[in-house]
Each structure stands twice: as C-alpha cells, then as structure tokens.
PDB file of N, CA, C and O and ligand atoms in Angstrom:
ATOM      1  N   MET A   8     -56.299  62.369  63.562  1.00  0.00           N
ATOM      2  CA  MET A   8     -55.170  61.601  64.069  1.00  0.00           C
ATOM      3  C   MET A   8     -54.803  62.067  65.482  1.00  0.00           C
ATOM      4  O   MET A   8     -54.745  63.253  65.743  1.00  0.00           O
ATOM      5  N   ARG A   9     -54.562  61.100  66.348  1.00  0.00           N
ATOM      6  CA  ARG A   9     -54.046  61.416  67.693  1.00  0.00           C
ATOM      7  C   ARG A   9     -52.643  60.856  67.843  1.00  0.00           C
ATOM      8  O   ARG A   9     -52.370  59.743  67.345  1.00  0.00           O
ATOM      9  N   VAL A  10     -51.761  61.621  68.449  1.00  0.00           N
ATOM     10  CA  VAL A  10     -50.381  61.195  68.627  1.00  0.00           C
ATOM     11  C   VAL A  10     -50.164  60.794  70.099  1.00  0.00           C
ATOM     12  O   VAL A  10     -50.553  61.517  70.998  1.00  0.00           O
ATOM     13  N   GLU A  11     -49.564  59.629  70.277  1.00  0.00           N
ATOM     14  CA  GLU A  11     -49.204  59.176  71.630  1.00  0.00           C
ATOM     15  C   GLU A  11     -47.702  58.867  71.649  1.00  0.00           C
ATOM     16  O   GLU A  11     -47.155  58.412  70.637  1.00  0.00           O
ATOM     17  N   VAL A  12     -47.085  59.120  72.773  1.00  0.00           N
ATOM     18  CA  VAL A  12     -45.655  58.752  72.920  1.00  0.00           C
ATOM     19  C   VAL A  12     -45.488  57.934  74.192  1.00  0.00           C
ATOM     20  O   VAL A  12     -46.221  58.107  75.154  1.00  0.00           O
ATOM     21  N   GLU A  13     -44.550  57.021  74.145  1.00  0.00           N
ATOM     22  CA  GLU A  13     -44.177  56.243  75.316  1.00  0.00           C
ATOM     23  C   GLU A  13     -42.820  56.755  75.779  1.00  0.00           C
ATOM     24  O   GLU A  13     -41.771  56.341  75.279  1.00  0.00           O
ATOM     25  N   GLN A  14     -42.865  57.695  76.715  1.00  0.00           N
ATOM     26  CA  GLN A  14     -41.612  58.336  77.147  1.00  0.00           C
ATOM     27  C   GLN A  14     -40.597  57.344  77.700  1.00  0.00           C
ATOM     28  O   GLN A  14     -39.397  57.562  77.481  1.00  0.00           O
ATOM     29  N   PRO A  15     -40.988  56.276  78.408  1.00  0.00           N
ATOM     30  CA  PRO A  15     -39.971  55.344  78.892  1.00  0.00           C
ATOM     31  C   PRO A  15     -39.155  54.695  77.791  1.00  0.00           C
ATOM     32  O   PRO A  15     -38.015  54.260  78.019  1.00  0.00           O
ATOM     33  N   LYS A  16     -39.739  54.601  76.589  1.00  0.00           N
ATOM     34  CA  LYS A  16     -39.001  54.014  75.460  1.00  0.00           C
ATOM     35  C   LYS A  16     -38.034  54.992  74.817  1.00  0.00           C
ATOM     36  O   LYS A  16     -37.078  54.591  74.128  1.00  0.00           O
ATOM     37  N   CYS A  17     -38.286  56.290  74.950  1.00  0.00           N
ATOM     38  CA  CYS A  17     -37.549  57.321  74.221  1.00  0.00           C
ATOM     39  C   CYS A  17     -36.070  57.283  74.543  1.00  0.00           C
ATOM     40  O   CYS A  17     -35.665  57.200  75.699  1.00  0.00           O
ATOM     41  N   VAL A  18     -35.246  57.307  73.489  1.00  0.00           N
ATOM     42  CA  VAL A  18     -33.788  57.308  73.669  1.00  0.00           C
ATOM     43  C   VAL A  18     -33.183  58.669  73.334  1.00  0.00           C
ATOM     44  O   VAL A  18     -31.976  58.782  73.137  1.00  0.00           O
ATOM     45  N   ALA A  19     -34.058  59.675  73.248  1.00  0.00           N
ATOM     46  CA  ALA A  19     -33.584  61.075  73.139  1.00  0.00           C
ATOM     47  C   ALA A  19     -32.781  61.354  71.883  1.00  0.00           C
ATOM     48  O   ALA A  19     -31.858  62.171  71.896  1.00  0.00           O
ATOM     49  N   SER A  20     -33.181  60.711  70.788  1.00  0.00           N
ATOM     50  CA  SER A  20     -32.430  60.929  69.551  1.00  0.00           C
ATOM     51  C   SER A  20     -32.799  62.231  68.844  1.00  0.00           C
ATOM     52  O   SER A  20     -32.023  62.737  68.029  1.00  0.00           O
ATOM     53  N   GLY A  21     -33.994  62.727  69.119  1.00  0.00           N
ATOM     54  CA  GLY A  21     -34.402  64.010  68.544  1.00  0.00           C
ATOM     55  C   GLY A  21     -34.920  63.948  67.130  1.00  0.00           C
ATOM     56  O   GLY A  21     -35.209  64.978  66.528  1.00  0.00           O
ATOM     57  N   GLN A  22     -35.034  62.753  66.555  1.00  0.00           N
ATOM     58  CA  GLN A  22     -35.509  62.640  65.172  1.00  0.00           C
ATOM     59  C   GLN A  22     -36.913  63.197  65.014  1.00  0.00           C
ATOM     60  O   GLN A  22     -37.248  63.825  63.993  1.00  0.00           O
ATOM     61  N   CYS A  23     -37.750  62.992  66.006  1.00  0.00           N
ATOM     62  CA  CYS A  23     -39.145  63.470  65.908  1.00  0.00           C
ATOM     63  C   CYS A  23     -39.186  64.990  65.877  1.00  0.00           C
ATOM     64  O   CYS A  23     -39.994  65.564  65.116  1.00  0.00           O
ATOM     65  N   VAL A  24     -38.332  65.638  66.627  1.00  0.00           N
ATOM     66  CA  VAL A  24     -38.319  67.101  66.678  1.00  0.00           C
ATOM     67  C   VAL A  24     -37.813  67.660  65.338  1.00  0.00           C
ATOM     68  O   VAL A  24     -38.331  68.669  64.852  1.00  0.00           O
ATOM     69  N   LEU A  25     -36.865  66.995  64.740  1.00  0.00           N
ATOM     70  CA  LEU A  25     -36.371  67.449  63.447  1.00  0.00           C
ATOM     71  C   LEU A  25     -37.478  67.305  62.376  1.00  0.00           C
ATOM     72  O   LEU A  25     -37.603  68.160  61.501  1.00  0.00           O
ATOM     73  N   ALA A  26     -38.243  66.238  62.453  1.00  0.00           N
ATOM     74  CA  ALA A  26     -39.269  66.002  61.433  1.00  0.00           C
ATOM     75  C   ALA A  26     -40.506  66.853  61.641  1.00  0.00           C
ATOM     76  O   ALA A  26     -41.105  67.330  60.665  1.00  0.00           O
ATOM     77  N   ALA A  27     -40.908  67.072  62.886  1.00  0.00           N
ATOM     78  CA  ALA A  27     -42.157  67.817  63.160  1.00  0.00           C
ATOM     79  C   ALA A  27     -41.956  68.682  64.429  1.00  0.00           C
ATOM     80  O   ALA A  27     -42.484  68.369  65.488  1.00  0.00           O
ATOM     81  N   PRO A  28     -41.231  69.790  64.314  1.00  0.00           N
ATOM     82  CA  PRO A  28     -40.892  70.587  65.489  1.00  0.00           C
ATOM     83  C   PRO A  28     -42.078  71.297  66.108  1.00  0.00           C
ATOM     84  O   PRO A  28     -41.977  71.771  67.249  1.00  0.00           O
ATOM     85  N   ASP A  29     -43.204  71.372  65.403  1.00  0.00           N
ATOM     86  CA  ASP A  29     -44.384  72.000  66.011  1.00  0.00           C
ATOM     87  C   ASP A  29     -45.244  70.990  66.747  1.00  0.00           C
ATOM     88  O   ASP A  29     -46.251  71.357  67.360  1.00  0.00           O
ATOM     89  N   VAL A  30     -44.876  69.717  66.687  1.00  0.00           N
ATOM     90  CA  VAL A  30     -45.651  68.682  67.350  1.00  0.00           C
ATOM     91  C   VAL A  30     -44.863  68.043  68.508  1.00  0.00           C
ATOM     92  O   VAL A  30     -45.430  67.712  69.536  1.00  0.00           O
ATOM     93  N   PHE A  31     -43.538  67.929  68.318  1.00  0.00           N
ATOM     94  CA  PHE A  31     -42.700  67.287  69.330  1.00  0.00           C
ATOM     95  C   PHE A  31     -41.662  68.261  69.884  1.00  0.00           C
ATOM     96  O   PHE A  31     -41.165  69.117  69.161  1.00  0.00           O
ATOM     97  N   ASP A  32     -41.337  68.048  71.145  1.00  0.00           N
ATOM     98  CA  ASP A  32     -40.237  68.791  71.779  1.00  0.00           C
ATOM     99  C   ASP A  32     -39.483  67.795  72.673  1.00  0.00           C
ATOM    100  O   ASP A  32     -39.892  66.633  72.798  1.00  0.00           O
ATOM    101  N   GLN A  33     -38.377  68.245  73.239  1.00  0.00           N
ATOM    102  CA  GLN A  33     -37.628  67.382  74.154  1.00  0.00           C
ATOM    103  C   GLN A  33     -37.418  68.123  75.467  1.00  0.00           C
ATOM    104  O   GLN A  33     -37.169  69.342  75.457  1.00  0.00           O
ATOM    105  N   ASP A  34     -37.489  67.401  76.583  1.00  0.00           N
ATOM    106  CA  ASP A  34     -37.231  68.030  77.889  1.00  0.00           C
ATOM    107  C   ASP A  34     -35.711  68.173  78.101  1.00  0.00           C
ATOM    108  O   ASP A  34     -34.917  67.883  77.197  1.00  0.00           O
ATOM    109  N   ASP A  35     -35.331  68.599  79.289  1.00  0.00           N
ATOM    110  CA  ASP A  35     -33.912  68.870  79.538  1.00  0.00           C
ATOM    111  C   ASP A  35     -33.061  67.606  79.432  1.00  0.00           C
ATOM    112  O   ASP A  35     -31.841  67.687  79.218  1.00  0.00           O
ATOM    113  N   ASP A  36     -33.679  66.443  79.553  1.00  0.00           N
ATOM    114  CA  ASP A  36     -32.927  65.190  79.411  1.00  0.00           C
ATOM    115  C   ASP A  36     -33.029  64.630  77.989  1.00  0.00           C
ATOM    116  O   ASP A  36     -32.531  63.535  77.718  1.00  0.00           O
ATOM    117  N   GLY A  37     -33.721  65.367  77.111  1.00  0.00           N
ATOM    118  CA  GLY A  37     -33.845  64.915  75.723  1.00  0.00           C
ATOM    119  C   GLY A  37     -35.033  64.017  75.471  1.00  0.00           C
ATOM    120  O   GLY A  37     -35.236  63.537  74.358  1.00  0.00           O
ATOM    121  N   ILE A  38     -35.832  63.791  76.520  1.00  0.00           N
ATOM    122  CA  ILE A  38     -36.992  62.891  76.373  1.00  0.00           C
ATOM    123  C   ILE A  38     -38.122  63.642  75.679  1.00  0.00           C
ATOM    124  O   ILE A  38     -38.406  64.801  75.973  1.00  0.00           O
ATOM    125  N   VAL A  39     -38.783  62.929  74.792  1.00  0.00           N
ATOM    126  CA  VAL A  39     -39.830  63.531  73.951  1.00  0.00           C
ATOM    127  C   VAL A  39     -40.979  64.070  74.803  1.00  0.00           C
ATOM    128  O   VAL A  39     -41.381  63.494  75.817  1.00  0.00           O
ATOM    129  N   GLU A  40     -41.505  65.204  74.339  1.00  0.00           N
ATOM    130  CA  GLU A  40     -42.726  65.772  74.896  1.00  0.00           C
ATOM    131  C   GLU A  40     -43.614  66.128  73.713  1.00  0.00           C
ATOM    132  O   GLU A  40     -43.129  66.531  72.661  1.00  0.00           O
ATOM    133  N   ILE A  41     -44.923  65.991  73.896  1.00  0.00           N
ATOM    134  CA  ILE A  41     -45.866  66.324  72.844  1.00  0.00           C
ATOM    135  C   ILE A  41     -46.353  67.757  73.044  1.00  0.00           C
ATOM    136  O   ILE A  41     -46.776  68.141  74.137  1.00  0.00           O
ATOM    137  N   LEU A  42     -46.304  68.536  71.983  1.00  0.00           N
ATOM    138  CA  LEU A  42     -46.808  69.892  72.034  1.00  0.00           C
ATOM    139  C   LEU A  42     -48.292  69.940  71.694  1.00  0.00           C
ATOM    140  O   LEU A  42     -49.050  70.746  72.205  1.00  0.00           O
ATOM    141  N   THR A  43     -48.693  69.072  70.795  1.00  0.00           N
ATOM    142  CA  THR A  43     -50.115  68.902  70.486  1.00  0.00           C
ATOM    143  C   THR A  43     -50.366  67.449  70.122  1.00  0.00           C
ATOM    144  O   THR A  43     -49.607  66.895  69.318  1.00  0.00           O
ATOM    145  N   ASP A  44     -51.360  66.822  70.741  1.00  0.00           N
ATOM    146  CA  ASP A  44     -51.610  65.420  70.414  1.00  0.00           C
ATOM    147  C   ASP A  44     -52.597  65.255  69.254  1.00  0.00           C
ATOM    148  O   ASP A  44     -52.885  64.129  68.848  1.00  0.00           O
ATOM    149  N   ARG A  45     -53.109  66.369  68.747  1.00  0.00           N
ATOM    150  CA  ARG A  45     -53.979  66.306  67.577  1.00  0.00           C
ATOM    151  C   ARG A  45     -53.499  67.338  66.542  1.00  0.00           C
ATOM    152  O   ARG A  45     -54.076  68.404  66.385  1.00  0.00           O
ATOM    153  N   PRO A  46     -52.431  66.998  65.821  1.00  0.00           N
ATOM    154  CA  PRO A  46     -51.883  67.930  64.832  1.00  0.00           C
ATOM    155  C   PRO A  46     -52.838  68.184  63.697  1.00  0.00           C
ATOM    156  O   PRO A  46     -53.659  67.324  63.337  1.00  0.00           O
ATOM    157  N   ALA A  47     -52.711  69.369  63.111  1.00  0.00           N
ATOM    158  CA  ALA A  47     -53.545  69.729  61.959  1.00  0.00           C
ATOM    159  C   ALA A  47     -53.284  68.777  60.805  1.00  0.00           C
ATOM    160  O   ALA A  47     -52.204  68.170  60.691  1.00  0.00           O
ATOM    161  N   ALA A  48     -54.248  68.667  59.925  1.00  0.00           N
ATOM    162  CA  ALA A  48     -54.176  67.694  58.828  1.00  0.00           C
ATOM    163  C   ALA A  48     -52.917  67.925  57.975  1.00  0.00           C
ATOM    164  O   ALA A  48     -52.301  66.965  57.493  1.00  0.00           O
ATOM    165  N   ASP A  49     -52.528  69.184  57.798  1.00  0.00           N
ATOM    166  CA  ASP A  49     -51.391  69.441  56.929  1.00  0.00           C
ATOM    167  C   ASP A  49     -50.057  69.082  57.615  1.00  0.00           C
ATOM    168  O   ASP A  49     -49.007  69.217  57.010  1.00  0.00           O
ATOM    169  N   ARG A  50     -50.109  68.637  58.845  1.00  0.00           N
ATOM    170  CA  ARG A  50     -48.896  68.195  59.563  1.00  0.00           C
ATOM    171  C   ARG A  50     -48.816  66.690  59.639  1.00  0.00           C
ATOM    172  O   ARG A  50     -47.808  66.150  60.146  1.00  0.00           O
ATOM    173  N   HIS A  51     -49.799  65.988  59.147  1.00  0.00           N
ATOM    174  CA  HIS A  51     -49.831  64.524  59.336  1.00  0.00           C
ATOM    175  C   HIS A  51     -48.654  63.840  58.652  1.00  0.00           C
ATOM    176  O   HIS A  51     -48.095  62.868  59.194  1.00  0.00           O
ATOM    177  N   ASP A  52     -48.262  64.294  57.455  1.00  0.00           N
ATOM    178  CA  ASP A  52     -47.153  63.622  56.769  1.00  0.00           C
ATOM    179  C   ASP A  52     -45.875  63.754  57.598  1.00  0.00           C
ATOM    180  O   ASP A  52     -45.114  62.779  57.705  1.00  0.00           O
ATOM    181  N   ASP A  53     -45.637  64.928  58.216  1.00  0.00           N
ATOM    182  CA  ASP A  53     -44.429  65.094  59.008  1.00  0.00           C
ATOM    183  C   ASP A  53     -44.481  64.234  60.267  1.00  0.00           C
ATOM    184  O   ASP A  53     -43.460  63.710  60.711  1.00  0.00           O
ATOM    185  N   VAL A  54     -45.671  64.117  60.853  1.00  0.00           N
ATOM    186  CA  VAL A  54     -45.815  63.286  62.056  1.00  0.00           C
ATOM    187  C   VAL A  54     -45.571  61.823  61.714  1.00  0.00           C
ATOM    188  O   VAL A  54     -44.930  61.088  62.474  1.00  0.00           O
ATOM    189  N   LYS A  55     -46.093  61.402  60.581  1.00  0.00           N
ATOM    190  CA  LYS A  55     -45.841  60.010  60.143  1.00  0.00           C
ATOM    191  C   LYS A  55     -44.362  59.768  59.917  1.00  0.00           C
ATOM    192  O   LYS A  55     -43.818  58.710  60.258  1.00  0.00           O
ATOM    193  N   GLU A  56     -43.682  60.752  59.350  1.00  0.00           N
ATOM    194  CA  GLU A  56     -42.249  60.642  59.134  1.00  0.00           C
ATOM    195  C   GLU A  56     -41.527  60.545  60.488  1.00  0.00           C
ATOM    196  O   GLU A  56     -40.602  59.736  60.666  1.00  0.00           O
ATOM    197  N   ALA A  57     -41.947  61.348  61.451  1.00  0.00           N
ATOM    198  CA  ALA A  57     -41.345  61.308  62.786  1.00  0.00           C
ATOM    199  C   ALA A  57     -41.475  59.918  63.410  1.00  0.00           C
ATOM    200  O   ALA A  57     -40.524  59.379  63.960  1.00  0.00           O
ATOM    201  N   ALA A  58     -42.685  59.353  63.280  1.00  0.00           N
ATOM    202  CA  ALA A  58     -42.906  58.048  63.844  1.00  0.00           C
ATOM    203  C   ALA A  58     -42.038  56.984  63.137  1.00  0.00           C
ATOM    204  O   ALA A  58     -41.496  56.094  63.785  1.00  0.00           O
ATOM    205  N   ALA A  59     -41.895  57.147  61.835  1.00  0.00           N
ATOM    206  CA  ALA A  59     -41.089  56.179  61.075  1.00  0.00           C
ATOM    207  C   ALA A  59     -39.609  56.307  61.428  1.00  0.00           C
ATOM    208  O   ALA A  59     -38.870  55.302  61.437  1.00  0.00           O
ATOM    209  N   LEU A  60     -39.152  57.520  61.702  1.00  0.00           N
ATOM    210  CA  LEU A  60     -37.734  57.748  61.977  1.00  0.00           C
ATOM    211  C   LEU A  60     -37.361  57.408  63.414  1.00  0.00           C
ATOM    212  O   LEU A  60     -36.174  57.181  63.710  1.00  0.00           O
ATOM    213  N   CYS A  61     -38.318  57.377  64.315  1.00  0.00           N
ATOM    214  CA  CYS A  61     -38.004  57.161  65.721  1.00  0.00           C
ATOM    215  C   CYS A  61     -37.320  55.807  65.918  1.00  0.00           C
ATOM    216  O   CYS A  61     -37.910  54.762  65.629  1.00  0.00           O
ATOM    217  N   PRO A  62     -36.098  55.796  66.410  1.00  0.00           N
ATOM    218  CA  PRO A  62     -35.359  54.518  66.541  1.00  0.00           C
ATOM    219  C   PRO A  62     -35.875  53.653  67.665  1.00  0.00           C
ATOM    220  O   PRO A  62     -35.539  52.463  67.741  1.00  0.00           O
ATOM    221  N   ALA A  63     -36.700  54.234  68.545  1.00  0.00           N
ATOM    222  CA  ALA A  63     -37.197  53.468  69.691  1.00  0.00           C
ATOM    223  C   ALA A  63     -38.636  53.035  69.523  1.00  0.00           C
ATOM    224  O   ALA A  63     -39.207  52.416  70.439  1.00  0.00           O
ATOM    225  N   ALA A  64     -39.245  53.356  68.392  1.00  0.00           N
ATOM    226  CA  ALA A  64     -40.662  53.080  68.193  1.00  0.00           C
ATOM    227  C   ALA A  64     -41.510  53.574  69.337  1.00  0.00           C
ATOM    228  O   ALA A  64     -42.414  52.894  69.829  1.00  0.00           O
ATOM    229  N   ALA A  65     -41.217  54.794  69.760  1.00  0.00           N
ATOM    230  CA  ALA A  65     -41.896  55.364  70.929  1.00  0.00           C
ATOM    231  C   ALA A  65     -43.098  56.194  70.541  1.00  0.00           C
ATOM    232  O   ALA A  65     -43.816  56.680  71.422  1.00  0.00           O
ATOM    233  N   ILE A  66     -43.329  56.407  69.244  1.00  0.00           N
ATOM    234  CA  ILE A  66     -44.416  57.242  68.785  1.00  0.00           C
ATOM    235  C   ILE A  66     -45.490  56.362  68.156  1.00  0.00           C
ATOM    236  O   ILE A  66     -45.205  55.567  67.268  1.00  0.00           O
ATOM    237  N   ARG A  67     -46.744  56.546  68.609  1.00  0.00           N
ATOM    238  CA  ARG A  67     -47.849  55.789  68.045  1.00  0.00           C
ATOM    239  C   ARG A  67     -48.876  56.754  67.508  1.00  0.00           C
ATOM    240  O   ARG A  67     -49.214  57.755  68.154  1.00  0.00           O
ATOM    241  N   LEU A  68     -49.387  56.468  66.337  1.00  0.00           N
ATOM    242  CA  LEU A  68     -50.379  57.313  65.688  1.00  0.00           C
ATOM    243  C   LEU A  68     -51.694  56.560  65.697  1.00  0.00           C
ATOM    244  O   LEU A  68     -51.786  55.409  65.275  1.00  0.00           O
ATOM    245  N   VAL A  69     -52.741  57.208  66.209  1.00  0.00           N
ATOM    246  CA  VAL A  69     -54.054  56.581  66.355  1.00  0.00           C
ATOM    247  C   VAL A  69     -55.017  57.285  65.423  1.00  0.00           C
ATOM    248  O   VAL A  69     -55.185  58.506  65.494  1.00  0.00           O
ATOM    249  N   SER A  70     -55.646  56.515  64.536  1.00  0.00           N
ATOM    250  CA  SER A  70     -56.652  57.083  63.642  1.00  0.00           C
ATOM    251  C   SER A  70     -57.930  57.331  64.416  1.00  0.00           C
ATOM    252  O   SER A  70     -58.309  56.546  65.280  1.00  0.00           O
ATOM    253  N   GLU A  71     -58.599  58.423  64.068  1.00  0.00           N
ATOM    254  CA  GLU A  71     -59.854  58.731  64.767  1.00  0.00           C
ATOM    255  C   GLU A  71     -60.978  58.935  63.755  1.00  0.00           C
ATOM    256  O   GLU A  71     -60.744  59.245  62.624  1.00  0.00           O
TER     257      GLU A  71
HETATM  258  S1  SF4 B  12     -37.424  60.184  67.752  1.00  0.00           S
HETATM  259 FE1  SF4 B  12     -38.142  58.707  69.267  1.00  0.00          FE
HETATM  260  S2  SF4 B  12     -36.399  58.279  70.566  1.00  0.00           S
HETATM  261 FE2  SF4 B  12     -35.949  60.163  69.433  1.00  0.00          FE
HETATM  262  S3  SF4 B  12     -36.611  61.859  70.789  1.00  0.00           S
HETATM  263 FE3  SF4 B  12     -38.332  61.350  69.432  1.00  0.00          FE
HETATM  264  S4  SF4 B  12     -39.555  59.848  70.571  1.00  0.00           S
HETATM  265 FE4  SF4 B  12     -37.530  59.949  71.539  1.00  0.00          FE
END
C-alpha cells in the first residue's frame, strides 16, 4: 500500500495523526505531512481508518 495526501485539501483536523501517528504528522500550520508513504502491513488498518476519518478526503490509499 502507498499513501498519498493532497495537502491543499487538508483542513488540519488532525484525525489522521490520532489514528496513525507513526504514518502522519502535521506541520506548524496543522497541515498533514507523511512520515512514511509505505506503512508496514500491520499499520494498514490504522491508515485505512485515518483515510476514512479525514473530513477533507485528503488521504488516498493506492494498492500496489
Ligand atoms: S485528517 Fe485529513 S484534514 Fe485532518 S489533518 Fe489529516 S489529512 Fe488533514
């Protein structure tokens, strides 16, 4: 799985960081940053939850 984010869409809600803090972070303005775009398999459920919770639909998961 590869994780992509569209930072222009991000509304800085922080839901992704709460769901998967080892995959997502926020910059000083609260905008999402990716810590790893290929999370380990045991993190996929949390990443899917983060994408589902994102109110801006700014997180896209790509199957590989
Ligand atoms: S959950 Fe979505 S809107 Fe909120 S910080 Fe993460 S990417 Fe941005």
